[in-house]
XYZ file of N, CA and C in Angstrom:
210
model
N 13.113 -56.532 -61.356
C 13.202 -55.666 -60.200
C 12.173 -54.564 -60.325
N 11.430 -54.320 -59.276
C 10.474 -53.226 -59.299
C 11.055 -52.054 -58.519
N 10.594 -50.884 -58.833
C 11.074 -49.696 -58.142
C 10.617 -48.461 -58.862
N 11.091 -47.352 -58.405
C 10.756 -46.072 -59.013
C 11.575 -45.859 -60.272
N 11.015 -45.083 -61.168
C 11.689 -44.765 -62.416
C 12.129 -43.310 -62.363
N 13.395 -43.064 -62.743
C 13.887 -41.703 -62.850
C 14.492 -41.523 -64.232
N 14.637 -40.294 -64.619
C 15.236 -39.985 -65.906
C 16.479 -39.152 -65.651
N 17.546 -39.473 -66.341
C 18.786 -38.721 -66.173
C 19.389 -38.465 -67.548
N 19.876 -37.252 -67.749
C 20.499 -36.906 -69.020
C 22.009 -37.082 -68.871
N 22.607 -37.833 -69.791
C 24.050 -38.043 -69.796
C 24.596 -37.581 -71.141
N 25.903 -37.292 -71.159
C 26.460 -36.883 -72.438
C 26.702 -38.115 -73.319
N 26.980 -37.877 -74.577
C 27.108 -38.955 -75.554
C 28.193 -39.949 -75.165
N 29.335 -39.458 -74.708
C 30.446 -40.342 -74.338
C 30.070 -41.236 -73.156
N 29.398 -40.691 -72.173
C 28.960 -41.494 -71.030
C 28.007 -42.596 -71.484
N 27.082 -42.246 -72.353
C 26.112 -43.230 -72.859
C 26.815 -44.323 -73.629
N 27.773 -43.952 -74.459
C 28.518 -44.947 -75.232
C 29.292 -45.884 -74.315
N 29.934 -45.327 -73.310
C 30.697 -46.157 -72.370
C 29.778 -47.093 -71.590
N 28.647 -46.573 -71.147
C 27.684 -47.378 -70.401
C 27.127 -48.503 -71.258
N 26.760 -48.193 -72.485
C 26.245 -49.212 -73.398
C 27.294 -50.272 -73.710
N 28.542 -49.844 -73.908
C 29.626 -50.792 -74.204
C 29.851 -51.735 -73.019
N 29.845 -51.182 -71.817
C 30.015 -52.009 -70.619
C 28.876 -53.013 -70.498
N 27.674 -52.560 -70.728
C 26.512 -53.446 -70.643
C 26.613 -54.577 -71.664
N 26.993 -54.239 -72.881
C 27.142 -55.278 -73.922
C 28.226 -56.289 -73.553
N 29.369 -55.807 -73.087
C 30.501 -56.683 -72.751
C 30.176 -57.644 -71.620
N 29.347 -57.198 -70.693
C 29.100 -57.996 -69.492
C 27.765 -58.717 -69.486
N 26.890 -58.358 -70.419
C 25.565 -58.977 -70.437
C 24.623 -58.424 -69.373
N 25.012 -57.350 -68.741
C 24.151 -56.680 -67.761
C 23.438 -55.529 -68.447
N 22.458 -54.956 -67.761
C 21.768 -53.807 -68.327
C 22.468 -52.516 -67.906
N 22.226 -51.477 -68.679
C 22.751 -50.168 -68.301
C 22.170 -49.746 -66.956
N 20.902 -50.059 -66.727
C 20.257 -49.718 -65.458
C 20.975 -50.376 -64.278
N 21.462 -51.592 -64.460
C 22.214 -52.273 -63.409
C 23.415 -51.432 -62.996
N 24.157 -50.933 -63.974
C 25.356 -50.155 -63.673
C 25.032 -48.777 -63.112
N 23.938 -48.188 -63.533
C 23.528 -46.920 -62.950
C 23.159 -47.096 -61.476
N 22.449 -48.185 -61.151
C 22.120 -48.468 -59.745
C 23.389 -48.699 -58.934
N 24.342 -49.435 -59.494
C 25.616 -49.678 -58.789
C 26.342 -48.368 -58.518
N 26.372 -47.480 -59.511
C 27.046 -46.187 -59.333
C 26.364 -45.367 -58.236
N 25.035 -45.360 -58.223
C 24.315 -44.648 -57.174
C 24.620 -45.226 -55.799
N 24.585 -46.535 -55.692
C 24.885 -47.190 -54.418
C 26.292 -46.842 -53.941
N 27.230 -46.792 -54.868
C 28.623 -46.550 -54.511
C 28.866 -45.116 -54.034
N 28.071 -44.170 -54.500
C 28.399 -42.778 -54.224
C 27.401 -42.012 -53.364
N 26.200 -42.510 -53.171
C 25.224 -41.770 -52.359
C 25.683 -41.589 -50.917
N 26.221 -42.636 -50.293
C 26.693 -42.515 -48.916
C 27.763 -41.429 -48.805
N 28.690 -41.439 -49.734
C 29.773 -40.452 -49.733
C 29.227 -39.029 -49.892
N 28.322 -38.836 -50.833
C 27.755 -37.511 -51.052
C 26.951 -37.029 -49.850
N 26.167 -37.921 -49.254
C 25.401 -37.545 -48.066
C 26.336 -37.129 -46.934
N 27.427 -37.859 -46.748
C 28.401 -37.541 -45.707
C 29.038 -36.174 -45.959
N 29.468 -35.928 -47.185
C 30.119 -34.663 -47.530
C 29.189 -33.486 -47.258
N 27.951 -33.563 -47.707
C 27.021 -32.454 -47.508
C 26.654 -32.260 -46.045
N 26.590 -33.321 -45.292
C 26.326 -33.190 -43.854
C 27.487 -32.489 -43.159
N 28.727 -32.830 -43.533
C 29.896 -32.169 -42.933
C 29.967 -30.705 -43.335
N 29.607 -30.387 -44.578
C 29.590 -28.990 -45.013
C 28.554 -28.196 -44.213
N 27.405 -28.800 -43.974
C 26.359 -28.142 -43.185
C 26.849 -27.903 -41.763
N 27.516 -28.903 -41.163
C 28.061 -28.765 -39.815
C 29.124 -27.669 -39.761
N 29.981 -27.604 -40.756
C 31.042 -26.589 -40.783
C 30.436 -25.186 -40.852
N 29.415 -24.994 -41.666
C 28.753 -23.688 -41.753
C 28.111 -23.312 -40.421
N 27.479 -24.284 -39.785
C 26.852 -24.032 -38.486
C 27.906 -23.670 -37.445
N 29.053 -24.337 -37.484
C 30.134 -24.042 -36.541
C 30.672 -22.630 -36.773
N 30.836 -22.229 -38.032
C 31.314 -20.882 -38.334
C 30.325 -19.814 -37.872
N 29.052 -20.128 -37.879
C 28.033 -19.186 -37.405
C 27.896 -19.221 -35.877
N 28.619 -20.130 -35.226
C 28.564 -20.249 -33.775
C 27.352 -20.990 -33.265
N 26.710 -21.757 -34.129
C 25.479 -22.458 -33.754
C 25.734 -23.799 -33.078
N 26.951 -24.318 -33.195
C 27.292 -25.570 -32.510
C 28.625 -25.374 -31.797
N 28.790 -26.083 -30.701
C 30.028 -25.996 -29.934
C 31.134 -26.745 -30.665
N 32.317 -26.168 -30.582
C 33.488 -26.825 -31.167
C 34.585 -26.880 -30.121
N 35.545 -27.742 -30.330
C 36.699 -27.851 -29.447
C 37.939 -27.553 -30.264
N 38.769 -26.660 -29.754
C 40.006 -26.319 -30.424
C 41.088 -27.299 -30.004
N 41.676 -27.973 -30.938
C 42.726 -28.946 -30.655
C 44.023 -28.390 -31.216
N 44.989 -28.195 -30.330
C 46.289 -27.667 -30.760
C 47.384 -28.638 -30.382
N 48.346 -28.732 -31.281
C 49.533 -29.553 -30.964
C 50.491 -28.681 -30.171
N 51.079 -29.289 -29.174
C 52.053 -28.536 -28.364
C 53.420 -29.122 -28.484
């Protein structure tokens, strides 16, 4: 697989767990790091976008609708 190379620092326990998983499954550690990124990037992007929208709403920069239960 070709692609960009990044460097990430992990703690010793994370590295040990990642290496153990790779050995048990015959996959590379890089495979599991890519899977973890794929699994969580969408979620993180969504969370930060909603936080940005909430701040904008509090500043009055976007219209909001008040929904009340009656």
